[in-house]
C-alpha positions as a Python dict, from the first residue, in 0.01 Angstrom:
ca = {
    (1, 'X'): (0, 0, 0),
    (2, 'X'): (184, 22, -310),
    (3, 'X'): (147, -225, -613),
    (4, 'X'): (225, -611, -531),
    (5, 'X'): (501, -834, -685),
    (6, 'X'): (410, -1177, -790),
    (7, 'X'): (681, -1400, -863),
    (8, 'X'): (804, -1804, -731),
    (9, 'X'): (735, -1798, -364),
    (10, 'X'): (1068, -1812, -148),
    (11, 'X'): (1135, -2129, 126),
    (12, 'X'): (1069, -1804, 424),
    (13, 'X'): (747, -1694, 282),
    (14, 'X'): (552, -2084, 173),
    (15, 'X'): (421, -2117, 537),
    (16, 'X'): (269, -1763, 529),
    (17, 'X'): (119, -1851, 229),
    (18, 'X'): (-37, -2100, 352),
    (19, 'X'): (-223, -1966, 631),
    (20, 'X'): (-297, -1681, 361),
    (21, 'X'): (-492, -1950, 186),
    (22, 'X'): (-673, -2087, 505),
    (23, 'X'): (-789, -1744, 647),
    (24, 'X'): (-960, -1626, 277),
    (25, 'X'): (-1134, -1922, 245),
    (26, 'X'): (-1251, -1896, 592),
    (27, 'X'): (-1322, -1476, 546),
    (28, 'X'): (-1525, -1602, 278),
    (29, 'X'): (-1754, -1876, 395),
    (30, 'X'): (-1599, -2114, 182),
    (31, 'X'): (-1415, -2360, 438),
    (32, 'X'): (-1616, -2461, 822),
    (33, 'X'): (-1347, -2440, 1134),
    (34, 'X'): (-1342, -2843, 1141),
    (35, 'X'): (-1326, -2902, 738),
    (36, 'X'): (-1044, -3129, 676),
    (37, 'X'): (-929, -2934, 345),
    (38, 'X'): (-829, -2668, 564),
    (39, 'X'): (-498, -2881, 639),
    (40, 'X'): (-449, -2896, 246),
    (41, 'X'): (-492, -2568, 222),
    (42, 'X'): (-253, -2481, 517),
    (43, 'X'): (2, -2729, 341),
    (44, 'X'): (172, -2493, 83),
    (45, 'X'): (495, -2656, 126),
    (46, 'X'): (357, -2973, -68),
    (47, 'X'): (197, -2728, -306),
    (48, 'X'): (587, -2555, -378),
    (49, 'X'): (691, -2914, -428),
    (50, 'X'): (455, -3072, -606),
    (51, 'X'): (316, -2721, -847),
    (52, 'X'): (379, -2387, -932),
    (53, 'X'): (286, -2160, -596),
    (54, 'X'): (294, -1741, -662),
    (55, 'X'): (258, -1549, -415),
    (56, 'X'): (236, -1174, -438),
    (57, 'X'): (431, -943, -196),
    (58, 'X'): (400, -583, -76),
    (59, 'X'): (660, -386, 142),
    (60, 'X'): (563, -375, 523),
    (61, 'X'): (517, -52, 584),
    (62, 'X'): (583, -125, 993),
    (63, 'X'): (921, -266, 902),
    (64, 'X'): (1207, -139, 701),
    (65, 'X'): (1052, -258, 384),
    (66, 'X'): (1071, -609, 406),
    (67, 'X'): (807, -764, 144),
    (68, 'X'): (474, -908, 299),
    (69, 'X'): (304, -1166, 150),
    (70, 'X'): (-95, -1053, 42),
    (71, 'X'): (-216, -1331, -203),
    (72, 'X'): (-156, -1620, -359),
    (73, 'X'): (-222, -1877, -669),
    (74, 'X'): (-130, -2199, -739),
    (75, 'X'): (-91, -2396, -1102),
    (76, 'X'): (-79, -2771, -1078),
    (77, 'X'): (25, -2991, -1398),
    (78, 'X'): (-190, -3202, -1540),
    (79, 'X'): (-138, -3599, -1408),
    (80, 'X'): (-59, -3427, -1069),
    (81, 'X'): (-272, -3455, -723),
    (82, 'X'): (-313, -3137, -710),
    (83, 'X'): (-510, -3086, -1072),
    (84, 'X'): (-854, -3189, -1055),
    (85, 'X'): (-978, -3143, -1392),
    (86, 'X'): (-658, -3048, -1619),
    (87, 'X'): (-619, -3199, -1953),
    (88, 'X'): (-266, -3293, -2089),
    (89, 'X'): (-143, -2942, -2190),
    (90, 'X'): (-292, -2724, -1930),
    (91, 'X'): (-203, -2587, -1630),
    (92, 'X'): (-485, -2546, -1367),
    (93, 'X'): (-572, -2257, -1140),
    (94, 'X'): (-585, -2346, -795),
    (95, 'X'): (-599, -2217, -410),
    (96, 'X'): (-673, -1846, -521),
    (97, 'X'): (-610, -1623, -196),
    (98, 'X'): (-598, -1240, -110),
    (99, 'X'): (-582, -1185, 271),
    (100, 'X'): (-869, -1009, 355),
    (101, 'X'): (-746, -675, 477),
    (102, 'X'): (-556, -689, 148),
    (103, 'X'): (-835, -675, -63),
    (104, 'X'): (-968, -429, -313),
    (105, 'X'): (-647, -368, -417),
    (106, 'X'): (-595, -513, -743),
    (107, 'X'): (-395, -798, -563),
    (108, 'X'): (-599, -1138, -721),
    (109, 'X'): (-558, -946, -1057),
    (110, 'X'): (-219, -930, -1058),
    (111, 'X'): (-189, -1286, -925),
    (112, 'X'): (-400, -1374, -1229),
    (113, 'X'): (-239, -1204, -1471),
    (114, 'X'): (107, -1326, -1317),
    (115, 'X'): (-8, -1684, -1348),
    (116, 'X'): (-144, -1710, -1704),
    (117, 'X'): (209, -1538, -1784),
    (118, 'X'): (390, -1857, -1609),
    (119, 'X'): (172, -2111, -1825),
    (120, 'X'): (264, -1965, -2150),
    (121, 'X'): (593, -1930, -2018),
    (122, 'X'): (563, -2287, -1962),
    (123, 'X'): (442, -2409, -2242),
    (124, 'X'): (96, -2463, -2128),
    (125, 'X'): (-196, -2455, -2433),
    (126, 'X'): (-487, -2418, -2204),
    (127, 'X'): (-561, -2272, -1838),
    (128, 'X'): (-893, -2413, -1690),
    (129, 'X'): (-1031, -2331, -1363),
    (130, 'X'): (-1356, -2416, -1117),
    (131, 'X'): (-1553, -2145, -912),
    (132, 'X'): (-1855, -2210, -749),
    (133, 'X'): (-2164, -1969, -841),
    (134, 'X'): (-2159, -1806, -559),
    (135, 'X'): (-1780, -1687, -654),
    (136, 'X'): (-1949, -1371, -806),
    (137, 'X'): (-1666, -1125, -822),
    (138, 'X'): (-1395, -1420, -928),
    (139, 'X'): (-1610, -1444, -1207),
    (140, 'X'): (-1606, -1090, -1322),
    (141, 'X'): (-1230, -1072, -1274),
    (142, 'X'): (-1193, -1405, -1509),
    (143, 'X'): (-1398, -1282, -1785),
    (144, 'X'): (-1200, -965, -1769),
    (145, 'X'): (-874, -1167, -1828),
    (146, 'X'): (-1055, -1369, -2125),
    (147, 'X'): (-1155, -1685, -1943),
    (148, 'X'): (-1450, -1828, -2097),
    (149, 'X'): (-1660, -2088, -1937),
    (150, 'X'): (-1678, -2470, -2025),
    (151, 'X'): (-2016, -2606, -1953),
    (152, 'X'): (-1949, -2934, -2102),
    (153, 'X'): (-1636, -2968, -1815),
    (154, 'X'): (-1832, -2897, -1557),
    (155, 'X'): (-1839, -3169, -1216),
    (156, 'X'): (-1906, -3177, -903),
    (157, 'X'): (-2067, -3428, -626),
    (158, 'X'): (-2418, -3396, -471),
    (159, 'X'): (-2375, -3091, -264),
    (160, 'X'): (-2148, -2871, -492),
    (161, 'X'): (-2131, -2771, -862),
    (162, 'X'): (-1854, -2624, -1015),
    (163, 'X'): (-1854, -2444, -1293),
    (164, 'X'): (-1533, -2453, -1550),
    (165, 'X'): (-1384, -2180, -1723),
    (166, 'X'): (-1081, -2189, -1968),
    (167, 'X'): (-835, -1957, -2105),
    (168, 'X'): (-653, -2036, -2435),
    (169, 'X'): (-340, -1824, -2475),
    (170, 'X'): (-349, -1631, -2804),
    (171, 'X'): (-174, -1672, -3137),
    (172, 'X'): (183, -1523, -3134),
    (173, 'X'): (338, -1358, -3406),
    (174, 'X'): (690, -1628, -3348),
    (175, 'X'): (1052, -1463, -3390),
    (176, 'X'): (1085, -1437, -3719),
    (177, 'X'): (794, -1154, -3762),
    (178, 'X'): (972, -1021, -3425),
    (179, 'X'): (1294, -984, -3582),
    (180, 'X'): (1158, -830, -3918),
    (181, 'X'): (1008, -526, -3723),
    (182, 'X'): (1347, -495, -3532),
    (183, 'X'): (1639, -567, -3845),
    (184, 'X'): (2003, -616, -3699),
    (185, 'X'): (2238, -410, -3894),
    (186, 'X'): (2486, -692, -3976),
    (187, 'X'): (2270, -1055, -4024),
    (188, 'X'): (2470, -1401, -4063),
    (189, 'X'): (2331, -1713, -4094),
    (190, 'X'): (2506, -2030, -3924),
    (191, 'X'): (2367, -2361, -3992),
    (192, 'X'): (2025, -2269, -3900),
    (193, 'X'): (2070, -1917, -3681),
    (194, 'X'): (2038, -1585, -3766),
    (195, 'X'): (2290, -1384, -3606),
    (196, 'X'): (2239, -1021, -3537),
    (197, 'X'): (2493, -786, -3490),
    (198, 'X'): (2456, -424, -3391),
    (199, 'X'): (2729, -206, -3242),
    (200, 'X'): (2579, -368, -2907),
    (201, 'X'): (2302, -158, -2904),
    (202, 'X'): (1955, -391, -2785),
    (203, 'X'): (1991, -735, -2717),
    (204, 'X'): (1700, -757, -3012),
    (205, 'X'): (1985, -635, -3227),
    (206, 'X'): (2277, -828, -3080),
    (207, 'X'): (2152, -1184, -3042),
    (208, 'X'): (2154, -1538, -3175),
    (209, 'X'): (1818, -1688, -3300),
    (210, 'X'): (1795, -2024, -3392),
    (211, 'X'): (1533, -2030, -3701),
    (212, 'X'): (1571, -2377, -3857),
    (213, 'X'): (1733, -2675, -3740),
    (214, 'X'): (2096, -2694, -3651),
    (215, 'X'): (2280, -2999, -3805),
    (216, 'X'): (2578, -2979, -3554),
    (217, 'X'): (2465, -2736, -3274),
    (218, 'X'): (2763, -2745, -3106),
    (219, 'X'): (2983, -2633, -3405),
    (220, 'X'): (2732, -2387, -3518),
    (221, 'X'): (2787, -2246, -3163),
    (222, 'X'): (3171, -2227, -3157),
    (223, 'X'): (3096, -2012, -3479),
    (224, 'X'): (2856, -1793, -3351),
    (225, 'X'): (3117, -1698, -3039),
    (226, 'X'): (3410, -1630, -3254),
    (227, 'X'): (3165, -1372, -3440),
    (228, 'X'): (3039, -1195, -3143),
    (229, 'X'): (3436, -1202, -3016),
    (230, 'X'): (3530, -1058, -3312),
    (231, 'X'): (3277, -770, -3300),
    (232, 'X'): (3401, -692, -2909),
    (233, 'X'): (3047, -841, -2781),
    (234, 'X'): (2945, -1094, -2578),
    (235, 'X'): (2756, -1363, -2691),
    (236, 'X'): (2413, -1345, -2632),
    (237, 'X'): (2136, -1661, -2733),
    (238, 'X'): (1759, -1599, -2771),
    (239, 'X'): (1585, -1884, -2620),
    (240, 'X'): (1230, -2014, -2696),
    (241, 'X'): (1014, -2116, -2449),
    (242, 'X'): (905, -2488, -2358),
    (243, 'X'): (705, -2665, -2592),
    (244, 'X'): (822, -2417, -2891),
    (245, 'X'): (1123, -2526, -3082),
    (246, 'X'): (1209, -2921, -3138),
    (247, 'X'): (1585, -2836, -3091),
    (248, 'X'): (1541, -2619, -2752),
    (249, 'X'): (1591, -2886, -2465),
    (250, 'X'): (1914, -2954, -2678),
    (251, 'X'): (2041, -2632, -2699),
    (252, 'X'): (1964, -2534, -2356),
    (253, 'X'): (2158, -2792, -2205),
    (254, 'X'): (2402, -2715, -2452),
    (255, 'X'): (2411, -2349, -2317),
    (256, 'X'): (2369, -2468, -1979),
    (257, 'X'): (2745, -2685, -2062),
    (258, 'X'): (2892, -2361, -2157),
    (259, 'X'): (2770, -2104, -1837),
    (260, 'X'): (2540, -1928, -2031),
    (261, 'X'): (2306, -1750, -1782),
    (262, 'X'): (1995, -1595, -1813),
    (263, 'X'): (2026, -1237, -1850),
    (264, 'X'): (1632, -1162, -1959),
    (265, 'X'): (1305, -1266, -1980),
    (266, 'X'): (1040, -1093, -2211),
    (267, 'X'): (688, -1156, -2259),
    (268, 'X'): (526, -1114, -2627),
    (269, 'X'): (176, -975, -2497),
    (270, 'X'): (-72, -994, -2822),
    (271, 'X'): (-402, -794, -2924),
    (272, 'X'): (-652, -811, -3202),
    (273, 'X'): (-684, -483, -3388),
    (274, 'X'): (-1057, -621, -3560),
    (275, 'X'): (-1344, -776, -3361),
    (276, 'X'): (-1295, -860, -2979),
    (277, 'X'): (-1195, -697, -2763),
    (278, 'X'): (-1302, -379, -2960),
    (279, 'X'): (-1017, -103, -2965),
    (280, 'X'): (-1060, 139, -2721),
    (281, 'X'): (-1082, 491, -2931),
    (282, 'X'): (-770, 746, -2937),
    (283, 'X'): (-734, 954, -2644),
    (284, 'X'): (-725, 1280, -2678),
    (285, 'X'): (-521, 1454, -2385),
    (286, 'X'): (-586, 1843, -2256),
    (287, 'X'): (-247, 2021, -2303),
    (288, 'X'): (-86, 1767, -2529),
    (289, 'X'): (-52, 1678, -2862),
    (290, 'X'): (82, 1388, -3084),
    (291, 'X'): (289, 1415, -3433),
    (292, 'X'): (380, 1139, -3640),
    (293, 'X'): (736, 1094, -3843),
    (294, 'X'): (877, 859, -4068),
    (295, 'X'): (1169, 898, -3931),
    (296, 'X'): (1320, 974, -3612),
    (297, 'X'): (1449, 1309, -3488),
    (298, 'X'): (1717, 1347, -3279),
    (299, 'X'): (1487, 1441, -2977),
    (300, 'X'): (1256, 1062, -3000),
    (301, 'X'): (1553, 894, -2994),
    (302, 'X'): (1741, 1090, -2701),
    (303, 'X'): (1414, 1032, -2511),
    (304, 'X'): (1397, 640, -2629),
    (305, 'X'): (1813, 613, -2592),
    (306, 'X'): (1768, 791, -2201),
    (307, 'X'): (2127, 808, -2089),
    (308, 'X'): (2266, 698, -2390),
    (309, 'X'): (2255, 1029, -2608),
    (310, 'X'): (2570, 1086, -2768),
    (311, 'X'): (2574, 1098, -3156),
    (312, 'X'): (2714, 743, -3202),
    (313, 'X'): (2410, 602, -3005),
    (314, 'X'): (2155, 812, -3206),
    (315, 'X'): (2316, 730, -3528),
    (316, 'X'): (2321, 363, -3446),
    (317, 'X'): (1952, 331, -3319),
    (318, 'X'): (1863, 548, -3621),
    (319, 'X'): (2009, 280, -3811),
    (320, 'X'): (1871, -3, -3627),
    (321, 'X'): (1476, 166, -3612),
    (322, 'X'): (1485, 263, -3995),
    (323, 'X'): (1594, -41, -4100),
    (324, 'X'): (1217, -126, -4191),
    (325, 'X'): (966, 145, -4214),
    (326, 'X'): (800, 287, -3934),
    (327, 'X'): (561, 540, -3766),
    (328, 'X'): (764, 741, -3500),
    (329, 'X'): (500, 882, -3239),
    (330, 'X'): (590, 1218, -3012),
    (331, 'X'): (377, 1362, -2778),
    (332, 'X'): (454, 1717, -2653),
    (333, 'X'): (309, 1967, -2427),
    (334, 'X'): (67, 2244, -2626),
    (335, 'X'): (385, 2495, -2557),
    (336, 'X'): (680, 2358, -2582),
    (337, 'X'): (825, 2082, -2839),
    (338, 'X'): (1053, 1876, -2651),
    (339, 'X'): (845, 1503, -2616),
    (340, 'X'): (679, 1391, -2296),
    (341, 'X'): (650, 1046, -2437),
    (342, 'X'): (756, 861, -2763),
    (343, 'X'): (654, 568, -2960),
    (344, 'X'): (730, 323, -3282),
    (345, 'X'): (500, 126, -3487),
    (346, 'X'): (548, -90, -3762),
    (347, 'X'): (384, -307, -3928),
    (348, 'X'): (455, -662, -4052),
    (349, 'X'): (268, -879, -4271),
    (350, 'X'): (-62, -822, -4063),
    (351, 'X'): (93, -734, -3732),
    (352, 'X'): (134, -427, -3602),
    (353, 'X'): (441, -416, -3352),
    (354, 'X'): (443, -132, -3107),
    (355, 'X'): (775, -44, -2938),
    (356, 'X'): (1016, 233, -2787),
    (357, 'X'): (738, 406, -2532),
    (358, 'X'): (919, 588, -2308),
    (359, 'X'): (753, 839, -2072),
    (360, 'X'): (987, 1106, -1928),
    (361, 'X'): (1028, 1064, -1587),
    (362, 'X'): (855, 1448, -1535),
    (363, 'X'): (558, 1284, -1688),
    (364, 'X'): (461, 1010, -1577),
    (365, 'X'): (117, 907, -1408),
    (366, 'X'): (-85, 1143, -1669),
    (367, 'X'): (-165, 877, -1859),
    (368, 'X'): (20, 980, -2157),
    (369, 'X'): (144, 623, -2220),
    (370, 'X'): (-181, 495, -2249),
    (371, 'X'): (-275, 778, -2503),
    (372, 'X'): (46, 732, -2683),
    (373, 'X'): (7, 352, -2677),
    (374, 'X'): (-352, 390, -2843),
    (375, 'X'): (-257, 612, -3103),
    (376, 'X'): (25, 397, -3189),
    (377, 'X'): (-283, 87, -3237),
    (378, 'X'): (-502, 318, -3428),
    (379, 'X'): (-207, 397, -3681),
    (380, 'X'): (-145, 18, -3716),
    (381, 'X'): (-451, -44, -3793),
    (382, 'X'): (-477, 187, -4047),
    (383, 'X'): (-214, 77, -4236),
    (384, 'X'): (-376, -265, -4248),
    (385, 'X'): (-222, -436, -3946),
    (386, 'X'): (-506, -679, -3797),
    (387, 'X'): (-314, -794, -3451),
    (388, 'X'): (-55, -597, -3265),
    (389, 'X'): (211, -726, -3041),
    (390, 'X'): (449, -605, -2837),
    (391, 'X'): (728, -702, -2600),
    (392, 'X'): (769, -600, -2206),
    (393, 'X'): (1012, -768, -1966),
    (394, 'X'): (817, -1062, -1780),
    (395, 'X'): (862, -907, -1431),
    (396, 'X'): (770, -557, -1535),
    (397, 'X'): (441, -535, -1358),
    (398, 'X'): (361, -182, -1412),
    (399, 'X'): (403, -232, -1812),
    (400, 'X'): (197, -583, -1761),
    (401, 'X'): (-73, -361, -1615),
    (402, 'X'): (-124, -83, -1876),
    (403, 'X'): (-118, -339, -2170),
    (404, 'X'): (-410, -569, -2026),
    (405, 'X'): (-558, -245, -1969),
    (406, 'X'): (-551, -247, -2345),
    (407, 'X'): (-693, -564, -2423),
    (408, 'X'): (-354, -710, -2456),
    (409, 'X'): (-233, -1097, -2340),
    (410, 'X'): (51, -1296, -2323),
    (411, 'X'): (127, -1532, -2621),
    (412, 'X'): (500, -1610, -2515),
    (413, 'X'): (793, -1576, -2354),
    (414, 'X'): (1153, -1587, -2458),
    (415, 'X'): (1514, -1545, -2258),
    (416, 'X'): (1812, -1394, -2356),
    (417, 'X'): (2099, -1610, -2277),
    (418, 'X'): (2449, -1483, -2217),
    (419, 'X'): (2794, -1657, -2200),
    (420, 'X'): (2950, -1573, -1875),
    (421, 'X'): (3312, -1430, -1930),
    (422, 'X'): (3435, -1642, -1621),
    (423, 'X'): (3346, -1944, -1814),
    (424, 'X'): (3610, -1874, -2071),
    (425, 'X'): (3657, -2004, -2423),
}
């Protein structure tokens, strides 16, 4: 069975999830066959309605591929039925499943990990949960996601306790420190955006961000598309997430008027480089070494540009990377000095943003990136960086995997918004 995807559960796959729910809780003791929650638990098509219901999905290997569902999660709002002990702000964690002959498999982890993603993504300040004491191996897996339990919210009637644990999502280092670790060649500021342009290169370097507060939104938005025309590019809007800026519900719609669609999503995933949890030391790999530049060769950045290696690429990510100063990371084999892997850090008042990893595809499943990655932390901190943040693609869950590996967790999310060329203007 290969590695699940977690994501919205689609109007074919709710009733499966469903009866997912009602056979765990049965596997597991936790439901009698004439319990009357079993019907709630059955009833995911309320639960798609009325919350947030994940379900993760592996290809059947008995069919041509078609995904399978193997788990699933739900997060209910606070005020709803469905949230029991949610306070306003938080999301809670309900109806945890993993069909048994699914299990072992990493599958409630990556639900977990998939669903504290949606409530920062959300806006959420605060993910609580119950589990019985029995719930032994939930309760390792939520300590090892950073859930920390809530005595003082504990409840429960005369024949069950439940104890509550909470997860606060942790600080992020907001766009502003993003975009000083990642300079746009060309900057212009419009009545409270930052415009980047870039030759096109990275949407990091090619994107609106809205930074202040825009007096006339609109207007400052007819500008912002005549520049991006102008420089042959299409014009692309960074987005924050819910809850973040006071302006966003206004510019969204305002984006929505004009066909902008969704192009990305990215998570900001966030460490602590001092105290908990306590950096893993470097890794040291047999038949590899690391070396550490200033500046980037022209190998790092044909591994970091993949297919886009001709000299006007190089010269303008060279541009775009040394814009602010930065460690460049290669790891090669002992005997030849071509990279394997590559790596940026920089750091940023006291954040330390990693970036770039690529692994060649010859590479991969060593574990190099996970060396690399660590080394890049190490150099961070040593140049006085006490957090580290990075940025991954929300639905990347082989990324999201290796960086909670590494102590790190989501702090927020942000789309990249771009003007569909059918919508003219």
């Amino acid at each position: 069975m290969t590695g699940p995807t977690v994501r919205l559960a689609r109007a074919d796959e709710i009733a499966g999830a469903g009866a997912l729910t009602a056979e765990a809780y049965l596997a597991d003791r936790l439901l009698d066959e004439d319990d009357e929650y079993e019907a709630q638990l059955r009833d995911a098509a309320r639960r798609a309605r009325e919350a947030i219901l994940l379900v993760a999905t592996v290809p059947c290997v008995e069919s041509d591929g078609t995904a399978t569902v193997v788990g699933t999660v739900t997060l209910a709002r606070y005020g709803t039925d469905y949230a029991e002990i949610a306070e306003p702000g938080e999301l809670e964690v309900r109806m945890l499943a993993v069909a048994p002959r699914a299990r072992g498999r990493g599958i409630a982890e990556a639900l977990m990990r998939a669903a504290l993603g949606y409530a920062v993504a959300s806006g959420a300040r605060r993910v609580v949960l119950s589990t019985l004491d029995s719930m032994v191996t939930a309760h390792r897996l939520y300590a090892r996601l950073g859930f920390v339990r809530a005595p003082d919210r504990d409840w429960g009637h005369q024949y069950v306790h439940l104890r509550v644990q909470t997860w606060t999502p942790p600080e992020a280092p907001g766009a502003l420190v993003e975009s000083r670790t990642w300079p746009p060649l060309r900057v212009e500021d419009v009545d409270g955006w930052r415009v980047g342009i870039s030759d096109g290169l990275t949407r990091r370097g090619n994107s609106a961000l809205l930074t202040g507060t825009a007096m006339r939104p609109g207007d400052a938005l007819d500008r912002i598309e005549r520049m991006y025309s102008q420089a042959g590019l299409p014009s692309i809007v960074r987005t924050p997430r819910p809850g973040g800026d006071g302006q966003g519900e206004e510019v969204a719609a305002l984006l929505d008027a004009r066909g902008y669609r969704t192009v990305a999503e990215t998570d900001v995933l966030v460490r602590s480089l001092v105290g908990e949890p306590v950096l893993p030391a470097r890794l040291e790999l047999p038949g590899v070494r690391i070396s550490e530049r200033d500046e980037p060769d022209d190998a790092w950045l044909e591994l970091w540009l993949g297919a886009k290696n001709d000299a006007a690429d190089r010269d303008t990510g060279r541009a775009i990377l040394t814009g602010v100063p930065a460690l460049y990371l290669s790891m090669t084999s002992t005997y030849s000095a071509t990279p394997l892997a590559v790596v940026r850090v920089t750091v940023v008042d006291d954040w330390a943003a990693v970036s770039c990893l690529v692994v060649d595809g010859s590479a991969r499943r060593r574990g190099l990136a996970r060396a690399l990655t660590l080394h890049a932390l190490h150099d961070g901190r040593d140049r006085g960086a006490q957090r580290a943040f990075l940025q991954v693609e929300a639905h990347n869950a082989a990324a999201a995997a290796l960086y909670w590996g590494l102590g790190f967790q989501p702090a927020d999310r942000y789309a990249y918004r771009e003007r569909d060329a059918r919508s003219g203007g």
